Amino acid sequence: MEKQGESVVDPKSAVGGGVDDVYGEDRASEDQLITPWTVSVASGYTLLRDPHHNKGLAFTERERDSHYLRGLLPPAVVTQELQEKKLMQNIRSYDVPLHKYVAMMELEERNERLFYKLLIDNVEELLPVVYTPTVGEACQKYGSIFKRPQGLYISLKEKGKILEVLRNWPERNIQVIVVTDGERILGLGDLGCQGMGIPVGKLALYTALGGVRPSACLPVTIDVGTNNQKLLDDEFYIGLKQKRATGKFEDFANHNAFELLSKYRTSHLVFNDDIQGTASVVLAGLVASLKLLGGSLADHTFLFLGAGEAGTGIAELIALEISTKTNIPVEEARKKIWLVDSKGLIVGSRKESLQHFKKPWAHEHEPVTTLLDAVKAIKPSVLIGTSGVGQTFTKEVVEAMAAFNERPLIMALSNPTSQAECTAEQAYTWTEGRAIFSSGSPFDPYEYNGNLFIPGQANNAYIFPGLGFGLVIAGAIRVHDEMLLAASEALANQVTQEHYDKGMIYPPLTNIRKISAHIAANVAAKAYDLGLATRLPRPTDLVKYAESCMYTPNYRSYR
């Protein structure tokens, strides 16, 4: 809202559902002077050690006088842009991705705004450093690289005292919590307490890509032990050295993820990114790819390798979108979608022995044990890998896809890169450049027969930051499936003809803040339409409203 050139956004009515913007984090407060509070006004040595307020050499002469910084800093005064240039040079000088990760985490602990400035301005370069695939290696070695705790650790030792633990967190106005129990980290299995790298990494993206305030984010790891013997034997392991507790204390691995989601989604504001976020980003890629494939979703047949939480979550959202667009029952829409698990094609004759979340996908067909035979029998136009097992899309499988599809769509979604079902180079080479390819982890562009192909990355980071931000700005009280469809459609709409010409079905991540604003606006609009929003009245232009509420990392001026 503008009034004679002045911003009339009340700081108390910005994103936080009436939560005051005390740190000056939102775009709406960029030009306002702020007081660098900690418990009292931060000054001198304390100010330089406070990552919320520290600006390093960017403190002005006046700020150095008024906040007792004289002599505590070298005399040079530099801009945030120069600091960013220097740090990017430093980070690029490291050859090992894990060293870059450590450097970024140390920066976040020292100077929060500069960390986010780097991440926002260099998103394509730094996203693989702070998130997949490097975050996987960071979690594996978290005990060795651990310096300062980030987030809240809730272990079995705290049983009965969880409220006290939550009260120990310094911030009171939390809007987004990311929680893991470390049992299934990417494709790397049980990493116990060291899974904290995932909530920390994801929340950095909620801020950098989605615009949620850093002060409103809380990473949580629930530590109930680990079944990873290597970690239990590691003297540097930072978690409980005991086998994983089961029974009443349920874990979050896929055998419980579905039950936990269905139990709480109707009563709490929760979503499971592995199930719903992955599904939404894959659906966006499928909707966008229709421009290249032709037809509607209902005209295509889908075959999945992997029937865990990601596979069945994606399949269910595809069925829901087909049902929504064609007005046929979801049960009917499911018949276009086939799943292969470790025992072969999921068919009716296996129904009795299947886990409950696989049962809706048991269609009538004779038993088929291998993926290759399933491809030949089902003749899918879309092949999606969520198996967590690398190199399972063999040359024969991909060639079979190319035999009966002019443009086979191949999505090798398993993370990290080593677990991808096939590489971009293999997909393009084995289909003679006809494949439309996307993956979970990034692959470099590949030239085939003089044509440059840019592989898509079906990265959850496209969806969950904008989805979370949309829920926050609308004050939504529940996450409805229609909001996930709205997020998918918003993402698909950001793909332009220029992108299609390069074989891309996702827009480049360089535009992610703009994309997230559109996703947030679409999600918020759906929340208002469904009567699930509490931030009233509804803003007239939700995209502009979302942009004005987004966190910006530019330094603020201090009184």
PDB file of C-alpha atoms in Angstrom, residues 27-237:
ATOM      1  CA  ARG A  27      10.907  -5.662   2.646  1.00  0.00           C
ATOM      2  CA  ALA A  28       8.241  -3.337   4.040  1.00  0.00           C
ATOM      3  CA  SER A  29      10.642  -2.154   6.765  1.00  0.00           C
ATOM      4  CA  GLU A  30      13.776  -1.738   4.626  1.00  0.00           C
ATOM      5  CA  ASP A  31      13.980   2.023   4.963  1.00  0.00           C
ATOM      6  CA  GLN A  32      13.197   2.224   8.677  1.00  0.00           C
ATOM      7  CA  LEU A  33      15.812   2.744  11.366  1.00  0.00           C
ATOM      8  CA  ILE A  34      15.972  -0.150  13.794  1.00  0.00           C
ATOM      9  CA  THR A  35      17.421  -0.604  17.281  1.00  0.00           C
ATOM     10  CA  PRO A  36      19.781  -3.589  17.542  1.00  0.00           C
ATOM     11  CA  TRP A  37      18.231  -5.181  20.619  1.00  0.00           C
ATOM     12  CA  THR A  38      19.431  -8.369  22.243  1.00  0.00           C
ATOM     13  CA  VAL A  39      18.449  -8.406  25.922  1.00  0.00           C
ATOM     14  CA  SER A  40      19.469  -4.760  26.031  1.00  0.00           C
ATOM     15  CA  VAL A  41      20.649  -2.578  23.136  1.00  0.00           C
ATOM     16  CA  ALA A  42      23.555  -4.486  21.600  1.00  0.00           C
ATOM     17  CA  SER A  43      26.761  -2.471  21.426  1.00  0.00           C
ATOM     18  CA  GLY A  44      30.506  -2.884  21.298  1.00  0.00           C
ATOM     19  CA  TYR A  45      31.896  -6.403  21.450  1.00  0.00           C
ATOM     20  CA  THR A  46      28.421  -7.929  21.958  1.00  0.00           C
ATOM     21  CA  LEU A  47      27.144  -6.329  18.755  1.00  0.00           C
ATOM     22  CA  LEU A  48      30.015  -7.789  16.711  1.00  0.00           C
ATOM     23  CA  ARG A  49      29.241 -11.246  18.135  1.00  0.00           C
ATOM     24  CA  ASP A  50      25.501 -11.081  17.388  1.00  0.00           C
ATOM     25  CA  PRO A  51      24.781 -12.629  13.957  1.00  0.00           C
ATOM     26  CA  HIS A  52      21.376 -10.863  13.724  1.00  0.00           C
ATOM     27  CA  HIS A  53      22.947  -7.399  13.843  1.00  0.00           C
ATOM     28  CA  ASN A  54      26.639  -7.769  12.978  1.00  0.00           C
ATOM     29  CA  LYS A  55      27.682  -5.965   9.791  1.00  0.00           C
ATOM     30  CA  GLY A  56      31.457  -6.386  10.128  1.00  0.00           C
ATOM     31  CA  LEU A  57      33.342  -3.638   8.300  1.00  0.00           C
ATOM     32  CA  ALA A  58      30.063  -2.237   6.940  1.00  0.00           C
ATOM     33  CA  PHE A  59      29.277  -0.340  10.176  1.00  0.00           C
ATOM     34  CA  THR A  60      29.280   3.363   9.289  1.00  0.00           C
ATOM     35  CA  GLU A  61      31.437   5.955  11.098  1.00  0.00           C
ATOM     36  CA  ARG A  62      28.356   7.208  12.966  1.00  0.00           C
ATOM     37  CA  GLU A  63      27.323   3.671  14.003  1.00  0.00           C
ATOM     38  CA  ARG A  64      30.870   2.961  15.224  1.00  0.00           C
ATOM     39  CA  ASP A  65      30.635   6.014  17.483  1.00  0.00           C
ATOM     40  CA  SER A  66      27.132   5.465  18.811  1.00  0.00           C
ATOM     41  CA  HIS A  67      27.566   1.715  19.426  1.00  0.00           C
ATOM     42  CA  TYR A  68      31.047   1.773  21.026  1.00  0.00           C
ATOM     43  CA  LEU A  69      32.767  -0.005  18.116  1.00  0.00           C
ATOM     44  CA  ARG A  70      35.794   2.334  17.818  1.00  0.00           C
ATOM     45  CA  GLY A  71      38.988   0.314  17.911  1.00  0.00           C
ATOM     46  CA  LEU A  72      37.133  -2.995  17.746  1.00  0.00           C
ATOM     47  CA  LEU A  73      37.179  -2.859  13.932  1.00  0.00           C
ATOM     48  CA  PRO A  74      39.882  -1.933  11.405  1.00  0.00           C
ATOM     49  CA  PRO A  75      39.323   1.643  10.113  1.00  0.00           C
ATOM     50  CA  ALA A  76      38.063   0.698   6.618  1.00  0.00           C
ATOM     51  CA  VAL A  77      34.323   1.074   5.973  1.00  0.00           C
ATOM     52  CA  VAL A  78      33.090  -1.167   3.148  1.00  0.00           C
ATOM     53  CA  THR A  79      29.773  -1.910   1.456  1.00  0.00           C
ATOM     54  CA  GLN A  80      27.788  -5.126   1.770  1.00  0.00           C
ATOM     55  CA  GLU A  81      28.409  -5.680  -1.953  1.00  0.00           C
ATOM     56  CA  LEU A  82      32.188  -5.633  -1.445  1.00  0.00           C
ATOM     57  CA  GLN A  83      31.867  -8.060   1.471  1.00  0.00           C
ATOM     58  CA  GLU A  84      29.811 -10.331  -0.764  1.00  0.00           C
ATOM     59  CA  LYS A  85      32.405 -10.168  -3.560  1.00  0.00           C
ATOM     60  CA  LYS A  86      35.231 -11.089  -1.170  1.00  0.00           C
ATOM     61  CA  LEU A  87      33.354 -13.997   0.396  1.00  0.00           C
ATOM     62  CA  MET A  88      32.306 -15.436  -2.966  1.00  0.00           C
ATOM     63  CA  GLN A  89      35.961 -15.340  -4.029  1.00  0.00           C
ATOM     64  CA  ASN A  90      36.876 -17.214  -0.839  1.00  0.00           C
ATOM     65  CA  ILE A  91      34.139 -19.832  -1.302  1.00  0.00           C
ATOM     66  CA  ARG A  92      35.067 -20.387  -4.956  1.00  0.00           C
ATOM     67  CA  SER A  93      38.666 -21.016  -3.930  1.00  0.00           C
ATOM     68  CA  TYR A  94      37.596 -24.255  -2.173  1.00  0.00           C
ATOM     69  CA  ASP A  95      37.622 -27.357  -4.362  1.00  0.00           C
ATOM     70  CA  VAL A  96      35.749 -29.604  -1.928  1.00  0.00           C
ATOM     71  CA  PRO A  97      31.966 -28.921  -1.658  1.00  0.00           C
ATOM     72  CA  LEU A  98      31.970 -29.806   2.072  1.00  0.00           C
ATOM     73  CA  HIS A  99      34.534 -27.041   2.708  1.00  0.00           C
ATOM     74  CA  LYS A 100      32.184 -24.600   0.973  1.00  0.00           C
ATOM     75  CA  TYR A 101      29.334 -25.858   3.187  1.00  0.00           C
ATOM     76  CA  VAL A 102      31.375 -25.314   6.351  1.00  0.00           C
ATOM     77  CA  ALA A 103      32.366 -21.808   5.171  1.00  0.00           C
ATOM     78  CA  MET A 104      28.686 -20.924   4.551  1.00  0.00           C
ATOM     79  CA  MET A 105      27.572 -22.259   7.952  1.00  0.00           C
ATOM     80  CA  GLU A 106      30.323 -20.274   9.693  1.00  0.00           C
ATOM     81  CA  LEU A 107      29.173 -17.158   7.866  1.00  0.00           C
ATOM     82  CA  GLU A 108      25.570 -17.752   9.017  1.00  0.00           C
ATOM     83  CA  GLU A 109      26.778 -17.945  12.633  1.00  0.00           C
ATOM     84  CA  ARG A 110      28.771 -14.728  12.223  1.00  0.00           C
ATOM     85  CA  ASN A 111      26.681 -12.476   9.957  1.00  0.00           C
ATOM     86  CA  GLU A 112      23.166 -13.643   9.160  1.00  0.00           C
ATOM     87  CA  ARG A 113      22.248 -10.971   6.622  1.00  0.00           C
ATOM     88  CA  LEU A 114      25.437 -11.455   4.617  1.00  0.00           C
ATOM     89  CA  PHE A 115      24.852 -15.222   4.549  1.00  0.00           C
ATOM     90  CA  TYR A 116      21.393 -14.698   3.037  1.00  0.00           C
ATOM     91  CA  LYS A 117      22.650 -12.003   0.662  1.00  0.00           C
ATOM     92  CA  LEU A 118      25.166 -14.496  -0.752  1.00  0.00           C
ATOM     93  CA  LEU A 119      22.602 -17.259  -0.997  1.00  0.00           C
ATOM     94  CA  ILE A 120      19.939 -15.094  -2.673  1.00  0.00           C
ATOM     95  CA  ASP A 121      22.313 -13.448  -5.172  1.00  0.00           C
ATOM     96  CA  ASN A 122      24.146 -16.680  -6.089  1.00  0.00           C
ATOM     97  CA  VAL A 123      21.332 -19.181  -5.705  1.00  0.00           C
ATOM     98  CA  GLU A 124      22.219 -21.557  -8.555  1.00  0.00           C
ATOM     99  CA  GLU A 125      25.824 -21.784  -7.379  1.00  0.00           C
ATOM    100  CA  LEU A 126      25.186 -22.048  -3.628  1.00  0.00           C
ATOM    101  CA  LEU A 127      21.945 -24.053  -3.461  1.00  0.00           C
ATOM    102  CA  PRO A 128      23.809 -27.363  -4.082  1.00  0.00           C
ATOM    103  CA  VAL A 129      26.211 -26.318  -1.295  1.00  0.00           C
ATOM    104  CA  VAL A 130      23.698 -25.586   1.488  1.00  0.00           C
ATOM    105  CA  TYR A 131      21.150 -28.184   0.340  1.00  0.00           C
ATOM    106  CA  THR A 132      21.272 -31.334  -1.815  1.00  0.00           C
ATOM    107  CA  PRO A 133      23.643 -32.881  -2.660  1.00  0.00           C
ATOM    108  CA  THR A 134      26.290 -31.433  -0.264  1.00  0.00           C
ATOM    109  CA  VAL A 135      24.004 -31.388   2.787  1.00  0.00           C
ATOM    110  CA  GLY A 136      23.933 -35.211   2.598  1.00  0.00           C
ATOM    111  CA  GLU A 137      27.690 -35.448   3.067  1.00  0.00           C
ATOM    112  CA  ALA A 138      27.486 -32.753   5.763  1.00  0.00           C
ATOM    113  CA  CYS A 139      24.959 -34.865   7.713  1.00  0.00           C
ATOM    114  CA  GLN A 140      27.170 -37.943   7.408  1.00  0.00           C
ATOM    115  CA  LYS A 141      30.101 -35.976   8.868  1.00  0.00           C
ATOM    116  CA  TYR A 142      28.084 -33.652  11.128  1.00  0.00           C
ATOM    117  CA  GLY A 143      29.816 -34.897  14.279  1.00  0.00           C
ATOM    118  CA  SER A 144      33.249 -34.041  12.884  1.00  0.00           C
ATOM    119  CA  ILE A 145      32.338 -30.601  11.518  1.00  0.00           C
ATOM    120  CA  PHE A 146      30.073 -29.673  14.485  1.00  0.00           C
ATOM    121  CA  LYS A 147      31.138 -26.366  16.052  1.00  0.00           C
ATOM    122  CA  ARG A 148      28.109 -24.537  17.357  1.00  0.00           C
ATOM    123  CA  PRO A 149      24.636 -26.027  17.865  1.00  0.00           C
ATOM    124  CA  GLN A 150      21.943 -24.853  15.456  1.00  0.00           C
ATOM    125  CA  GLY A 151      18.290 -25.518  16.214  1.00  0.00           C
ATOM    126  CA  LEU A 152      16.704 -27.506  19.022  1.00  0.00           C
ATOM    127  CA  TYR A 153      17.696 -31.052  19.928  1.00  0.00           C
ATOM    128  CA  ILE A 154      14.938 -32.978  21.708  1.00  0.00           C
ATOM    129  CA  SER A 155      16.125 -36.406  22.870  1.00  0.00           C
ATOM    130  CA  LEU A 156      14.694 -39.198  24.994  1.00  0.00           C
ATOM    131  CA  LYS A 157      16.488 -37.543  27.922  1.00  0.00           C
ATOM    132  CA  GLU A 158      13.988 -34.681  27.639  1.00  0.00           C
ATOM    133  CA  LYS A 159      10.912 -36.931  27.851  1.00  0.00           C
ATOM    134  CA  GLY A 160       8.315 -35.136  29.948  1.00  0.00           C
ATOM    135  CA  LYS A 161      10.188 -31.812  29.714  1.00  0.00           C
ATOM    136  CA  ILE A 162       9.550 -30.852  26.082  1.00  0.00           C
ATOM    137  CA  LEU A 163       7.796 -27.580  26.940  1.00  0.00           C
ATOM    138  CA  GLU A 164      10.845 -26.532  29.011  1.00  0.00           C
ATOM    139  CA  VAL A 165      13.100 -27.334  26.043  1.00  0.00           C
ATOM    140  CA  LEU A 166      10.927 -25.279  23.687  1.00  0.00           C
ATOM    141  CA  ARG A 167      11.040 -22.376  26.164  1.00  0.00           C
ATOM    142  CA  ASN A 168      14.841 -22.418  25.972  1.00  0.00           C
ATOM    143  CA  TRP A 169      14.678 -21.231  22.355  1.00  0.00           C
ATOM    144  CA  PRO A 170      15.393 -17.476  22.319  1.00  0.00           C
ATOM    145  CA  GLU A 171      12.738 -16.466  19.772  1.00  0.00           C
ATOM    146  CA  ARG A 172       9.043 -16.373  20.636  1.00  0.00           C
ATOM    147  CA  ASN A 173       7.364 -15.676  17.282  1.00  0.00           C
ATOM    148  CA  ILE A 174       7.964 -18.907  15.366  1.00  0.00           C
ATOM    149  CA  GLN A 175       6.123 -19.368  12.067  1.00  0.00           C
ATOM    150  CA  VAL A 176       7.885 -22.348  10.452  1.00  0.00           C
ATOM    151  CA  ILE A 177       9.282 -25.427  12.205  1.00  0.00           C
ATOM    152  CA  VAL A 178      11.121 -28.135  10.260  1.00  0.00           C
ATOM    153  CA  VAL A 179      11.459 -31.366  12.225  1.00  0.00           C
ATOM    154  CA  THR A 180      13.275 -34.642  11.544  1.00  0.00           C
ATOM    155  CA  ASP A 181      14.144 -37.709  13.562  1.00  0.00           C
ATOM    156  CA  GLY A 182      17.079 -38.471  11.279  1.00  0.00           C
ATOM    157  CA  GLU A 183      15.923 -41.967  10.357  1.00  0.00           C
ATOM    158  CA  ARG A 184      15.837 -41.508   6.605  1.00  0.00           C
ATOM    159  CA  ILE A 185      18.044 -38.685   5.389  1.00  0.00           C
ATOM    160  CA  LEU A 186      17.929 -38.355   1.582  1.00  0.00           C
ATOM    161  CA  GLY A 187      19.038 -41.733   0.215  1.00  0.00           C
ATOM    162  CA  LEU A 188      21.602 -42.124   3.001  1.00  0.00           C
ATOM    163  CA  GLY A 189      19.557 -43.971   5.606  1.00  0.00           C
ATOM    164  CA  ASP A 190      19.578 -43.530   9.387  1.00  0.00           C
ATOM    165  CA  LEU A 191      21.878 -40.663  10.426  1.00  0.00           C
ATOM    166  CA  GLY A 192      20.336 -40.170  13.865  1.00  0.00           C
ATOM    167  CA  CYS A 193      20.995 -36.830  15.523  1.00  0.00           C
ATOM    168  CA  GLN A 194      23.247 -35.787  12.624  1.00  0.00           C
ATOM    169  CA  GLY A 195      20.138 -35.359  10.469  1.00  0.00           C
ATOM    170  CA  MET A 196      19.974 -31.796  11.896  1.00  0.00           C
ATOM    171  CA  GLY A 197      21.678 -30.625   8.686  1.00  0.00           C
ATOM    172  CA  ILE A 198      18.376 -31.115   6.851  1.00  0.00           C
ATOM    173  CA  PRO A 199      16.106 -28.854   8.987  1.00  0.00           C
ATOM    174  CA  VAL A 200      18.888 -26.236   9.142  1.00  0.00           C
ATOM    175  CA  GLY A 201      19.367 -26.364   5.349  1.00  0.00           C
ATOM    176  CA  LYS A 202      15.652 -26.358   4.588  1.00  0.00           C
ATOM    177  CA  LEU A 203      14.971 -23.355   6.813  1.00  0.00           C
ATOM    178  CA  ALA A 204      17.824 -21.440   5.166  1.00  0.00           C
ATOM    179  CA  LEU A 205      15.867 -21.977   1.930  1.00  0.00           C
ATOM    180  CA  TYR A 206      12.531 -20.952   3.486  1.00  0.00           C
ATOM    181  CA  THR A 207      14.254 -17.622   4.117  1.00  0.00           C
ATOM    182  CA  ALA A 208      16.480 -17.211   1.047  1.00  0.00           C
ATOM    183  CA  LEU A 209      14.044 -18.558  -1.539  1.00  0.00           C
ATOM    184  CA  GLY A 210      10.670 -18.059   0.144  1.00  0.00           C
ATOM    185  CA  GLY A 211      11.153 -14.897   2.166  1.00  0.00           C
ATOM    186  CA  VAL A 212      10.260 -16.222   5.647  1.00  0.00           C
ATOM    187  CA  ARG A 213      12.090 -14.265   8.389  1.00  0.00           C
ATOM    188  CA  PRO A 214      15.098 -16.141   9.838  1.00  0.00           C
ATOM    189  CA  SER A 215      13.930 -15.232  13.345  1.00  0.00           C
ATOM    190  CA  ALA A 216      10.636 -17.027  12.647  1.00  0.00           C
ATOM    191  CA  CYS A 217      12.297 -20.349  11.727  1.00  0.00           C
ATOM    192  CA  LEU A 218      13.010 -23.226  14.107  1.00  0.00           C
ATOM    193  CA  PRO A 219      14.953 -26.394  13.137  1.00  0.00           C
ATOM    194  CA  VAL A 220      14.200 -29.380  15.400  1.00  0.00           C
ATOM    195  CA  THR A 221      15.787 -32.822  15.600  1.00  0.00           C
ATOM    196  CA  ILE A 222      14.131 -35.522  17.675  1.00  0.00           C
ATOM    197  CA  ASP A 223      16.818 -37.945  18.844  1.00  0.00           C
ATOM    198  CA  VAL A 224      15.528 -41.365  19.868  1.00  0.00           C
ATOM    199  CA  GLY A 225      18.755 -43.195  19.050  1.00  0.00           C
ATOM    200  CA  THR A 226      20.082 -44.618  15.775  1.00  0.00           C
ATOM    201  CA  ASN A 227      20.365 -48.056  14.220  1.00  0.00           C
ATOM    202  CA  ASN A 228      23.466 -46.961  12.295  1.00  0.00           C
ATOM    203  CA  GLN A 229      26.247 -49.009  13.904  1.00  0.00           C
ATOM    204  CA  LYS A 230      28.942 -46.902  12.261  1.00  0.00           C
ATOM    205  CA  LEU A 231      27.643 -43.819  14.101  1.00  0.00           C
ATOM    206  CA  LEU A 232      27.253 -45.688  17.404  1.00  0.00           C
ATOM    207  CA  ASP A 233      30.915 -46.689  17.148  1.00  0.00           C
ATOM    208  CA  ASP A 234      32.048 -43.158  16.173  1.00  0.00           C
ATOM    209  CA  GLU A 235      33.649 -41.312  19.094  1.00  0.00           C
ATOM    210  CA  PHE A 236      32.624 -37.977  17.567  1.00  0.00           C
ATOM    211  CA  TYR A 237      28.897 -38.868  17.185  1.00  0.00           C
TER     212      TYR A 237
END
